[in-house]
Tab-separated table of C-alpha atoms in Angstrom:
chain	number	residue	atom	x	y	z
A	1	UNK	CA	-11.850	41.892	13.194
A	2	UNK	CA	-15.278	40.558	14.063
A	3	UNK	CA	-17.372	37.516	11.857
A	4	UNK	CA	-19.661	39.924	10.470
A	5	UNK	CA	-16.602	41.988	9.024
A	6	UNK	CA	-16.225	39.308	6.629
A	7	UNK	CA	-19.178	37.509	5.720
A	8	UNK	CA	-17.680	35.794	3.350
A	9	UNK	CA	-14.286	34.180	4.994
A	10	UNK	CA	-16.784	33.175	7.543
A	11	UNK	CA	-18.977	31.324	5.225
A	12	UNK	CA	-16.581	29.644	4.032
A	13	UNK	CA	-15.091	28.470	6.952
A	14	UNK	CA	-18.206	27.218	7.921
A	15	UNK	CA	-18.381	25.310	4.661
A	16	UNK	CA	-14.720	23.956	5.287
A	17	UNK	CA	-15.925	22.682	8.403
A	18	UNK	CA	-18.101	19.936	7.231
A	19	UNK	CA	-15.078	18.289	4.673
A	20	UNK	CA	-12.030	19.698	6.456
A	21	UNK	CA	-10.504	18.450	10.285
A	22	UNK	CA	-11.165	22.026	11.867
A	23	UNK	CA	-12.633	23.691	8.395
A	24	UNK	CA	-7.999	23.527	7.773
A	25	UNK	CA	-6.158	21.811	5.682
A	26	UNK	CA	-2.395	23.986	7.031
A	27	UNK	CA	-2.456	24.392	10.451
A	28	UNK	CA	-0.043	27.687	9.610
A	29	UNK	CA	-3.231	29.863	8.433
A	30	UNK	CA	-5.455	28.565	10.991
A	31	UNK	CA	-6.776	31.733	13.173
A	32	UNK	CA	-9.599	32.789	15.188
A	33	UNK	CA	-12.510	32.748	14.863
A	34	UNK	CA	-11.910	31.868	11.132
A	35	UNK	CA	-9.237	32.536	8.630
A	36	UNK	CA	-9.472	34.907	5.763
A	37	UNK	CA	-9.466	33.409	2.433
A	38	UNK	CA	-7.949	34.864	-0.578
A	39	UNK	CA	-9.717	35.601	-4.185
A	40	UNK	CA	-6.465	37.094	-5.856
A	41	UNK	CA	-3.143	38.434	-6.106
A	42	UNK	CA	-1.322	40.925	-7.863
A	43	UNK	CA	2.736	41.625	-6.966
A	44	UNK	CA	3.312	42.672	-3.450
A	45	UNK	CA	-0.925	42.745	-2.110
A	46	UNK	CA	-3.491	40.188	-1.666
A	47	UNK	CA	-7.194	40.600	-1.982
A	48	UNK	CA	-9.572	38.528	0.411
A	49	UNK	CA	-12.607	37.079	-0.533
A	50	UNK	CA	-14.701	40.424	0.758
A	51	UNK	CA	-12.680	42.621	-1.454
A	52	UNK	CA	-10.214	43.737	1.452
A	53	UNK	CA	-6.670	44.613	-0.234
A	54	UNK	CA	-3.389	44.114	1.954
A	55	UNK	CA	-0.044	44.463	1.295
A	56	UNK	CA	1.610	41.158	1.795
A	57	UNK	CA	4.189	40.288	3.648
A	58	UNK	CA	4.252	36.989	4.198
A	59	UNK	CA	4.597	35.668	0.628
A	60	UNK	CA	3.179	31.913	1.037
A	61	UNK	CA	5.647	31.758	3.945
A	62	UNK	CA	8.387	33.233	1.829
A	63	UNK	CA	7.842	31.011	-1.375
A	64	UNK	CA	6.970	34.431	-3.298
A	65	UNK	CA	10.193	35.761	-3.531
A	66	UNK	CA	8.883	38.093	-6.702
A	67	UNK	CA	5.124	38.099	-5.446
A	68	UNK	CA	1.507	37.376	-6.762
A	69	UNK	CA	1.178	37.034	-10.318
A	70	UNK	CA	4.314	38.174	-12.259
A	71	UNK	CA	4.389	38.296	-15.524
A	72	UNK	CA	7.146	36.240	-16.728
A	73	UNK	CA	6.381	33.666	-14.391
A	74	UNK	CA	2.797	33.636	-15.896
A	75	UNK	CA	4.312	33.448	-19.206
A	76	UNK	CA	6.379	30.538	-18.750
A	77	UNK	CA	3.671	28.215	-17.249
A	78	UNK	CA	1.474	29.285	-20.071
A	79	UNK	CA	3.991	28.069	-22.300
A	80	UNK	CA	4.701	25.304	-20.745
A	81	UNK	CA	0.594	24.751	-20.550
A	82	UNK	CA	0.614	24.322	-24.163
A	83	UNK	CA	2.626	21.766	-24.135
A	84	UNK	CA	1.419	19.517	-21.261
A	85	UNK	CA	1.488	20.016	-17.559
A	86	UNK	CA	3.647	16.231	-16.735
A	87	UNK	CA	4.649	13.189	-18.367
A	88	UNK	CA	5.844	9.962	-17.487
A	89	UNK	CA	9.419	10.768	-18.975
A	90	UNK	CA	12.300	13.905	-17.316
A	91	UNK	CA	11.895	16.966	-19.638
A	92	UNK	CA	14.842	19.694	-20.956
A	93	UNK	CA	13.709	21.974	-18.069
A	94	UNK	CA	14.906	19.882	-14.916
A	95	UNK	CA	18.478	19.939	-16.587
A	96	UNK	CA	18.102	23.770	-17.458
A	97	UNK	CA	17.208	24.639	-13.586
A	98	UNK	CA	19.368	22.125	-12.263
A	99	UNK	CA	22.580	24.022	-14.236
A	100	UNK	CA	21.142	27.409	-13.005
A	101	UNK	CA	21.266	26.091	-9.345
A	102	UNK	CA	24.694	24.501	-9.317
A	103	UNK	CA	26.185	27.608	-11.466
A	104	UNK	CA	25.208	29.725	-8.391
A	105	UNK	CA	26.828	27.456	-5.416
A	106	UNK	CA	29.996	25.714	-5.066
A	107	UNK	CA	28.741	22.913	-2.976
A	108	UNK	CA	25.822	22.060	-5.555
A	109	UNK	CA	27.313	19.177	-7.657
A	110	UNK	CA	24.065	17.299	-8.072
A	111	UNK	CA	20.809	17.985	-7.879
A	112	UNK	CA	17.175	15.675	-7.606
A	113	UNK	CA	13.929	17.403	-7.074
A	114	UNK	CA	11.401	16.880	-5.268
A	115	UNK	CA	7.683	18.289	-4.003
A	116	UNK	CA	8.175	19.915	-0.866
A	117	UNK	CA	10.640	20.908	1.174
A	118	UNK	CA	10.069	18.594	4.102
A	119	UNK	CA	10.203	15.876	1.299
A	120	UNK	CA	13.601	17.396	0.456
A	121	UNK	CA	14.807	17.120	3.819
A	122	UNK	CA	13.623	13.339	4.437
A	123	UNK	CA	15.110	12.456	1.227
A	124	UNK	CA	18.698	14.607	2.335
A	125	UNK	CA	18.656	12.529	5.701
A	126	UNK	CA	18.113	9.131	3.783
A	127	UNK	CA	20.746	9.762	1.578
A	128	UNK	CA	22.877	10.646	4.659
A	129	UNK	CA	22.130	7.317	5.787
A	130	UNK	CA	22.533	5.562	2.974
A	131	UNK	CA	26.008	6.751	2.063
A	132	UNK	CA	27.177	6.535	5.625
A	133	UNK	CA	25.212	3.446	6.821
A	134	UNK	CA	24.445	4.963	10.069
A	135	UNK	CA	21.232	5.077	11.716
A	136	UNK	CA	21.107	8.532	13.956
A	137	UNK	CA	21.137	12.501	12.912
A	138	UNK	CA	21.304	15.450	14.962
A	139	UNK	CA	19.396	18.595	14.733
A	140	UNK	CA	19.121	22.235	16.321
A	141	UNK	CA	16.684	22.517	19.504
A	142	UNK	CA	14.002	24.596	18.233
A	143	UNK	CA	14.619	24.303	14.381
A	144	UNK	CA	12.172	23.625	11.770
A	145	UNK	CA	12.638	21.114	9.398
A	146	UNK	CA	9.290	20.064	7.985
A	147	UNK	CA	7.003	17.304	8.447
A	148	UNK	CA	9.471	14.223	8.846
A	149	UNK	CA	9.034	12.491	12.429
A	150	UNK	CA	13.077	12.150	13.154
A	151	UNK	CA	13.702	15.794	11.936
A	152	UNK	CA	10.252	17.413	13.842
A	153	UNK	CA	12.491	15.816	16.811
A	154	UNK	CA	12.356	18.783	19.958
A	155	UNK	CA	10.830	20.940	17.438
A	156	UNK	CA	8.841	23.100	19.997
A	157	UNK	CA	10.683	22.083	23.753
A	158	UNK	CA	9.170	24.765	26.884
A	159	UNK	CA	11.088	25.874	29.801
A	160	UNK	CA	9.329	23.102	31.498
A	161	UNK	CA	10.696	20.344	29.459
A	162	UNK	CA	14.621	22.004	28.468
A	163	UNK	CA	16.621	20.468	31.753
A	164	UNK	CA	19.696	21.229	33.250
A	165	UNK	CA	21.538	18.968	30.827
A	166	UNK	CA	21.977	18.574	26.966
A	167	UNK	CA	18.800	18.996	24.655
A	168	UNK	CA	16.188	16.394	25.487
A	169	UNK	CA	15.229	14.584	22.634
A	170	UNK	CA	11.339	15.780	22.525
A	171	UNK	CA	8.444	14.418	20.521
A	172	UNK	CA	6.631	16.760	18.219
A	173	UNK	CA	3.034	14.635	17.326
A	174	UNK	CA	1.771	12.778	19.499
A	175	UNK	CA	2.704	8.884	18.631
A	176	UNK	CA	6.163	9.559	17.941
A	177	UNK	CA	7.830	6.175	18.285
A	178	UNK	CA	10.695	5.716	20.951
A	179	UNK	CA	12.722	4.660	18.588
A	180	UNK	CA	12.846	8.138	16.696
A	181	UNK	CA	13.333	9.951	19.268
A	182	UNK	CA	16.450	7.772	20.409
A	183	UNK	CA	17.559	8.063	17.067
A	184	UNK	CA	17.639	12.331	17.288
A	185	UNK	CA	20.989	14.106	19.191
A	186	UNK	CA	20.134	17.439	19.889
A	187	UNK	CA	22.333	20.037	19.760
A	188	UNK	CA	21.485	23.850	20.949
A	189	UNK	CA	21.764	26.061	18.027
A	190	UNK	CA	25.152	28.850	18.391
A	191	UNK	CA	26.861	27.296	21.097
A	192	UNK	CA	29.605	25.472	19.853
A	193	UNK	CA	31.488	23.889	22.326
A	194	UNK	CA	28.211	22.378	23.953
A	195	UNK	CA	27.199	21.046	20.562
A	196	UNK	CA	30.727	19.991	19.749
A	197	UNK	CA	29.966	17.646	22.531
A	198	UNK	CA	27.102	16.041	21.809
A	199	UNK	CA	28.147	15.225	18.008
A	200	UNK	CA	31.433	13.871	18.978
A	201	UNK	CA	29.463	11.707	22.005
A	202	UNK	CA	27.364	10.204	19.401
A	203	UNK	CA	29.807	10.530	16.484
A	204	UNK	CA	30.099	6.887	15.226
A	205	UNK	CA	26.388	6.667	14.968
A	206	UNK	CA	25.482	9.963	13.315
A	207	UNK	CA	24.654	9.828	9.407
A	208	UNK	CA	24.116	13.338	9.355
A	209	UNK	CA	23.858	17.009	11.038
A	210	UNK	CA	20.936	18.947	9.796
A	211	UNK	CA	21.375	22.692	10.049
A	212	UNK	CA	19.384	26.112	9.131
A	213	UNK	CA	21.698	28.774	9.105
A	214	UNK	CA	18.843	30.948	10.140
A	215	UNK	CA	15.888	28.789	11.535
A	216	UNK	CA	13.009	30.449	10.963
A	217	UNK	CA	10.960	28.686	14.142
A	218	UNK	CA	14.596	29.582	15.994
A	219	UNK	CA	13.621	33.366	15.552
A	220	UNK	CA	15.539	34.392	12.488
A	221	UNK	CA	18.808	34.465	14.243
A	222	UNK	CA	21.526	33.985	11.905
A	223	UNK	CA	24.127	31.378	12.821
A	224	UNK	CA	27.754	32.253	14.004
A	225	UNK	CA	30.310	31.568	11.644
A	226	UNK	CA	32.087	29.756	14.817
A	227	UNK	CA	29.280	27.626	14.803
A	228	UNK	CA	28.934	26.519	11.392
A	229	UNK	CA	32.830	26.521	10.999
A	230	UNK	CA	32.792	23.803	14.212
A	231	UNK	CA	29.825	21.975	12.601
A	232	UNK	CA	31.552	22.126	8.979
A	233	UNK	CA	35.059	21.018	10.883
A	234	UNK	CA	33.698	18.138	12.722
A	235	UNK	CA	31.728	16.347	10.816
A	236	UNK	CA	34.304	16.506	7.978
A	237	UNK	CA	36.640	14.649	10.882
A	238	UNK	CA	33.823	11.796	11.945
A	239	UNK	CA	32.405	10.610	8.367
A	240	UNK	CA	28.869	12.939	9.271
A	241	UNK	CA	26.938	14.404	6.457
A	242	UNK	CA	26.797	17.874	6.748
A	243	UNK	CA	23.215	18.741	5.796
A	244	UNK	CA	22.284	23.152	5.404
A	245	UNK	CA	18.273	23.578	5.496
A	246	UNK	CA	18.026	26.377	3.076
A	247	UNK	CA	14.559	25.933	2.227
A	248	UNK	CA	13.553	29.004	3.544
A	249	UNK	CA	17.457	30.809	3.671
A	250	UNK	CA	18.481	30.165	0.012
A	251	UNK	CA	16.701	33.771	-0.574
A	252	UNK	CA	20.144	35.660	1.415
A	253	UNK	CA	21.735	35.892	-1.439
A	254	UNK	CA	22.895	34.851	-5.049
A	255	UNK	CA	24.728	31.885	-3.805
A	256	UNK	CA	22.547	30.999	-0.819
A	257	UNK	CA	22.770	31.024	2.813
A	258	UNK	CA	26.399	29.123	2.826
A	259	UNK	CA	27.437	31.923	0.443
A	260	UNK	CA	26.176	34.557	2.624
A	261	UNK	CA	27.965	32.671	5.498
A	262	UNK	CA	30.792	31.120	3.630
A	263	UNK	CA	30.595	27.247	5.000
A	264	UNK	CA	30.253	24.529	2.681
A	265	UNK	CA	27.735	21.756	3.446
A	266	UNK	CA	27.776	18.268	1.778
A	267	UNK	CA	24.159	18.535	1.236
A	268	UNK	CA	21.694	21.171	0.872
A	269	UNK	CA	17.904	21.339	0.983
A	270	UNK	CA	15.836	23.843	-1.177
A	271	UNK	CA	12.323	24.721	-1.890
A	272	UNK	CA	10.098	28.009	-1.690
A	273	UNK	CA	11.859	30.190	-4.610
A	274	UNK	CA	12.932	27.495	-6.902
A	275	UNK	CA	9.861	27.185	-7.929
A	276	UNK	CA	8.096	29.963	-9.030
A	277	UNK	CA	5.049	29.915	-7.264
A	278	UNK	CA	4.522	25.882	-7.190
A	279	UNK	CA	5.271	23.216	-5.021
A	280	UNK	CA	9.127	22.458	-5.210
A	281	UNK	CA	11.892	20.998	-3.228
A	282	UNK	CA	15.011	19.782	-3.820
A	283	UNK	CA	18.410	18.055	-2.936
A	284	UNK	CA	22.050	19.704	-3.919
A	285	UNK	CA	25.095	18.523	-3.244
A	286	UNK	CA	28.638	16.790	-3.507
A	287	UNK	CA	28.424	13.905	-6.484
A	288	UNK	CA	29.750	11.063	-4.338
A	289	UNK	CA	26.851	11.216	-1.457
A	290	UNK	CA	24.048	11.834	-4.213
A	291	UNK	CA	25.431	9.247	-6.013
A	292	UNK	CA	23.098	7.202	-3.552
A	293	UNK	CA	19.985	8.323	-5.757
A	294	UNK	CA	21.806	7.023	-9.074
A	295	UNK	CA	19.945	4.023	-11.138
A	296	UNK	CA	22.179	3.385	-14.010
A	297	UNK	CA	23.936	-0.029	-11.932
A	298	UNK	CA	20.190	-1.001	-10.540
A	299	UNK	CA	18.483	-0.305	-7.616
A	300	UNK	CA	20.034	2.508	-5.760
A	301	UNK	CA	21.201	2.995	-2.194
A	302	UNK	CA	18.586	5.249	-1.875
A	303	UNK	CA	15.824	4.825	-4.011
A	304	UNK	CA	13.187	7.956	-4.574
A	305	UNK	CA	10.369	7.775	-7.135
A	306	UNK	CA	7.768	10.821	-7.384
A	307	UNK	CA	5.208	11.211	-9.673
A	308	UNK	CA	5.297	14.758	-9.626
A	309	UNK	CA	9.284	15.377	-9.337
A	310	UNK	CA	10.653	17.851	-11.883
A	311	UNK	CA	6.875	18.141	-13.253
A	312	UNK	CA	7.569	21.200	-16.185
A	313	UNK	CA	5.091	23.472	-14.872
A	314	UNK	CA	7.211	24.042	-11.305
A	315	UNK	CA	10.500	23.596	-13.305
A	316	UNK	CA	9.251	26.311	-16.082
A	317	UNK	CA	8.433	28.723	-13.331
A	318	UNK	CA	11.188	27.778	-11.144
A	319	UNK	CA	13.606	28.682	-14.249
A	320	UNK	CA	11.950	32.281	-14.515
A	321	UNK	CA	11.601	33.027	-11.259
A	322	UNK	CA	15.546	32.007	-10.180
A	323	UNK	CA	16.580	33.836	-13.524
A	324	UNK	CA	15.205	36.676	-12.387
A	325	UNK	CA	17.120	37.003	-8.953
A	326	UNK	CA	20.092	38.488	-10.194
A	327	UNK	CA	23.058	39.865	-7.628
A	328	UNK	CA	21.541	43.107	-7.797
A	329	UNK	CA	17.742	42.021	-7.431
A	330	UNK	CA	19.517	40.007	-4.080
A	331	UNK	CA	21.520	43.486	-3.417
A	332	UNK	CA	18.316	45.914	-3.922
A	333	UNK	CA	16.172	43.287	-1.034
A	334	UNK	CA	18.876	43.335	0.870
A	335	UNK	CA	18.736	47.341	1.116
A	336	UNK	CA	15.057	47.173	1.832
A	337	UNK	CA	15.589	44.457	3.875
A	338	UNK	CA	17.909	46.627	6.179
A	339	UNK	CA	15.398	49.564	6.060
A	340	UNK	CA	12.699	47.320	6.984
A	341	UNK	CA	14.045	46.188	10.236
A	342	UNK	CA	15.390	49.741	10.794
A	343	UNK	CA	11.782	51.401	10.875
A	344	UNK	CA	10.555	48.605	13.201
A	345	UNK	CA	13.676	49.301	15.025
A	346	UNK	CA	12.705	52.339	15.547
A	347	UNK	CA	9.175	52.062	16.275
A	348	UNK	CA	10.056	50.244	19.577
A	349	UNK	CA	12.310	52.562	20.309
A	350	UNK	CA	10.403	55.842	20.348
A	351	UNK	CA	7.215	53.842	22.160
A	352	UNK	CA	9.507	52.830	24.584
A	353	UNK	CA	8.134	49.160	24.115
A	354	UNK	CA	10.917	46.707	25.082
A	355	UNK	CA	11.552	44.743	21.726
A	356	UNK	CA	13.964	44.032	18.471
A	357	UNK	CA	14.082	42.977	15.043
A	358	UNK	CA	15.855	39.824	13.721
A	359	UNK	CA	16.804	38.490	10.515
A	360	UNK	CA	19.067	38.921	7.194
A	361	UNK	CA	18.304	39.871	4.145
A	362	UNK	CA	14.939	39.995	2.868
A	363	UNK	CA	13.879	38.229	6.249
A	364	UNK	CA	12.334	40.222	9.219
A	365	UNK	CA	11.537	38.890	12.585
A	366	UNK	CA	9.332	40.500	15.225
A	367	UNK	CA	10.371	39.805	19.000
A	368	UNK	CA	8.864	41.172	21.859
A	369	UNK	CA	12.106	41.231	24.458
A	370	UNK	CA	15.095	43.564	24.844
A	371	UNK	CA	16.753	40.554	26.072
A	372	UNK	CA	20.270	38.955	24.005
A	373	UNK	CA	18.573	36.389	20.975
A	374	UNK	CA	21.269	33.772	20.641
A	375	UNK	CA	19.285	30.838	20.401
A	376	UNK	CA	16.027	28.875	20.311
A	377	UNK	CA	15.330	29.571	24.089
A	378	UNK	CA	15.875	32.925	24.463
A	379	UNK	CA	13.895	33.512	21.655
A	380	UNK	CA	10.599	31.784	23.678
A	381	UNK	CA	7.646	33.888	24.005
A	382	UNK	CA	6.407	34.471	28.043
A	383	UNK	CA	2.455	34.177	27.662
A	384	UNK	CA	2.064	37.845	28.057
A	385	UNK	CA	4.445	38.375	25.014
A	386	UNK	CA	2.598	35.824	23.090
A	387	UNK	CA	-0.071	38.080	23.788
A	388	UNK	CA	1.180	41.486	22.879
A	389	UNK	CA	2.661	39.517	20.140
A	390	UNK	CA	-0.672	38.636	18.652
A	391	UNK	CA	-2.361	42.151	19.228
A	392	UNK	CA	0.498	43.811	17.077
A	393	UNK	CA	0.051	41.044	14.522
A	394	UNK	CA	-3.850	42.061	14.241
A	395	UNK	CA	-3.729	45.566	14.313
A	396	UNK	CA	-1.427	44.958	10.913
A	397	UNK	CA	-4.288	42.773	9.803
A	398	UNK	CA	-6.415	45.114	9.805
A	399	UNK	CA	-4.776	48.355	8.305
A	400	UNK	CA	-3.987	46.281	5.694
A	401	UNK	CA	-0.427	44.341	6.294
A	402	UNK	CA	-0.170	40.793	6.357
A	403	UNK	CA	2.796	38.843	8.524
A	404	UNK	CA	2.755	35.591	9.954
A	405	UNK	CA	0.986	35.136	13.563
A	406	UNK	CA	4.521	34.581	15.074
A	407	UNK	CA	5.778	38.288	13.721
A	408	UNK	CA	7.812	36.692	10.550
A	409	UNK	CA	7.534	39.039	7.122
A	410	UNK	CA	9.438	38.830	3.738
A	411	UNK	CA	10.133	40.849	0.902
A	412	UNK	CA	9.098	40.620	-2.687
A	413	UNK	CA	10.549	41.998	-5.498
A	414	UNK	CA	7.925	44.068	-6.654
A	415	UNK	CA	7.785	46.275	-3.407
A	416	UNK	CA	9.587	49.400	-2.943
A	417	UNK	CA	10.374	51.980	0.094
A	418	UNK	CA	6.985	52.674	-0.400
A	419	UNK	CA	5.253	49.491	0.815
A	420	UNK	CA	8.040	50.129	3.710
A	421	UNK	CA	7.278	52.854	5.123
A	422	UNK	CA	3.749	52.269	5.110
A	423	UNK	CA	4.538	48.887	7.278
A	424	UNK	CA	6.658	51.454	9.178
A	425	UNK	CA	3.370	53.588	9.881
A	426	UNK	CA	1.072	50.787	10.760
A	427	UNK	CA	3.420	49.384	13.214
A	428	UNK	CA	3.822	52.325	15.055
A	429	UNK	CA	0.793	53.014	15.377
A	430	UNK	CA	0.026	49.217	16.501
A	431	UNK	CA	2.980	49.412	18.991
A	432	UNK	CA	1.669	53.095	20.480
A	433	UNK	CA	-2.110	51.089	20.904
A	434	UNK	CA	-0.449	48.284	22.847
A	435	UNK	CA	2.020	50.706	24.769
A	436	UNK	CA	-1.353	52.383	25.922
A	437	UNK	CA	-3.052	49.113	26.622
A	438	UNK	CA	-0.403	48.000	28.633
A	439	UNK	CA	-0.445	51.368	30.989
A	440	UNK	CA	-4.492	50.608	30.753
A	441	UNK	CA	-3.856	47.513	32.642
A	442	UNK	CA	-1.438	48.589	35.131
């Protein structure tokens, strides 16, 4: 892909770069030289601005659990349209999604809504605090838990910074304050007895344990139950929150991650598919810790405004679009799902091109080592996999399949084996052009 391929991405990036820090506004769909930009989208494919139609698999980052465009969803913000788009007063439809969520999981007893995920998560470790009055959390090395300094805490560590000893506690941004960081135990994701450790060192301290069953910046690995059942059994023994991230793993099934996995958190963090298409996030959880959000005695323990919270346009769409996940829609991603990272299984196999596939579900993760993934580290790129990595991920680009630039894809519910195999095709064929790149080079 070359400038002059798409005039008109490139034009407007050049625009963008007179009223935007780097022409970007989400560092995620930065690239070089410029992005693309999108005109439109219609169920499982995108159209760019230069009238070049992919299929997409990348779904806003997994928020698109039924695609561009569908029709109900449509409807139901029209609707809602009609009637206004927010008020200064709640509306029927944050109670109606609200039921719909804690109908579906156990461990939901309350729910408040928020904007964002990161904004769900912030809000899930103040309410920790609050209910616990303690000051420190702990958090997986590696994980992803949006854009809240104590949670971005050793969010992207490199060999040269891991150690020989526990986690270091790592800034993310530059002008991180000590103080966060000495407020963050880090635990390595799957290995329970080291993480055991840590949590009961700093036990009397810790508020909360934030968690993603399968951290999508960890590599897609799933959790093992061990794990979560440690996490789950401590923390229930020291007074600690336990807090699931299932902002981006709610889409495993019907009754979430924790239902795929069967561990009940105290808390539980949600955006991306509760909302339809618009920004979302939310809290869930046991009545007695989000009892720190209730007004009716005065200020609460935990107070949380929003102007936007429970707006009816997200909760309209969010109603639609969860309605329409039934256990079979869940059952029929999950079978393409398994195909998916079948055919890409096989791909490397018949190139002979050391890699695997990770992830559950209707979640697919590209990595570029034959090596065990168990955790954040082993899941860290060398520079010459970074590089293959990013080859593969443009050859897709441009035979029309979009994933993310670190090898992530998702399902919709509008594709079919179809859309499949012809991700299937493209990848082999990008896999035999690096395979004969690489023996160019030796």
């Amino acid at each position: 892909m070359t400038q002059s391929a798409h005039p008109r991405s490139s034009a407007l990036f050049e625009r963008a770069q007179n009223v935007l820090p780097g022409g970007n506004t989400r560092t995620t769909v930065f690239t070089h030289p410029h992005p693309l930009y999108a005109k439109s989208g219609r169920g499982c494919r995108l159209t760019d601005v230069d009238g070049v139609e992919r299929i997409d698999f990348i779904n806003n980052y997994t928020a698109l659990i039924h695609g561009n465009a569908h029709p109900v969803i449509a409807e139901a913000v029209r609707a809602q349209l009609e009637l206004g788009s927010c008020f200064p007063m709640p509306t029927e439809a944050e109670i109606r999604l609200a039921e719909l969520l804690c109908e579906r999981v156990k461990s939901f007893e309350r729910v408040r809504f928020t904007n964002s995920g990161s904004e769900a998560v912030m809000m899930a470790v103040k309410a920790a605090r609050a209910y616990t009055d303690r000051p420190k959390i702990a958090k997986c090395e590696g994980a992803y838990h949006g854009s809240y300094d104590f949670v971005e805490v050793s969010q992207d560590p490199t060999p040269e910074t891991w150690g020989n000893g526990p986690p270091p506690a790592l800034a993310y941004s530059k002008g991180t304050p000590r103080a966060v960081l000495d407020s963050v135990a880090v635990i390595p994701f799957n290995q329970v007895r080291e993480s055991e450790e840590i949590i009961r060192a700093h036990g009397r301290e810790l508020a909360c344990v934030v968690v993603d069953p399968m951290p999508l910046r960890g590599g897609l690995i799933p959790a093992r139950r061990e794990y979560l059942e440690m996490l789950r059994a401590v923390t229930a023994e020291l007074g600690i929150v336990l807090v699931f991230d299932e902002v981006i793993s709610f889409r495993l099934g019907y009754h979430g991650a924790q239902g795929v996995f069967g561990v009940d958190p105290d808390l539980t963090t949600l955006g991306k598919i509760i909302g339809g298409g618009f920004a979302v996030g939310a809290v869930a959880g046991r009545a007695d810790v989000m009892a720190v959000f209730d007004p009716r005695k005065g200020k609460p323990l935990a107070p949380h405004g929003g102007t936007f919270n429970a707006n009816p346009i997200t909760m309209a769409a969010g109603l639609a679009a969860m309605s329409l996940l039934t256990p079979a829609a869940f059952e029929r991603l999950g079978a393409l799902g398994e195909r998916t990272r079948a055919t890409l299984a096989r791909a490397f196999a018949r190139a002979r091109v050391p890699g695997q596939v990770a992830g559950m579900g209707s979640l697919f993760r590209i990595h570029l080592t034959a090596g065990p993934l168990v955790n954040y580290r082993s899941t860290v790129a060398t520079p010459a996999q970074k590089q293959a990595l990013s080859f593969i991920v443009k050859h897709l680009l441009d035979h029309g399949v979009l994933i993310t630039q670190t090898g992530m894809g998702n399902l919709s519910t509008p594709m079919t084996e179809a859309e499949i195999d012809d991700l299937g095709r493209v990848f082999e064929g990008a896999i035999e052009a690096l395979s004969r790149r690489q023996q160019a080079a030796e």
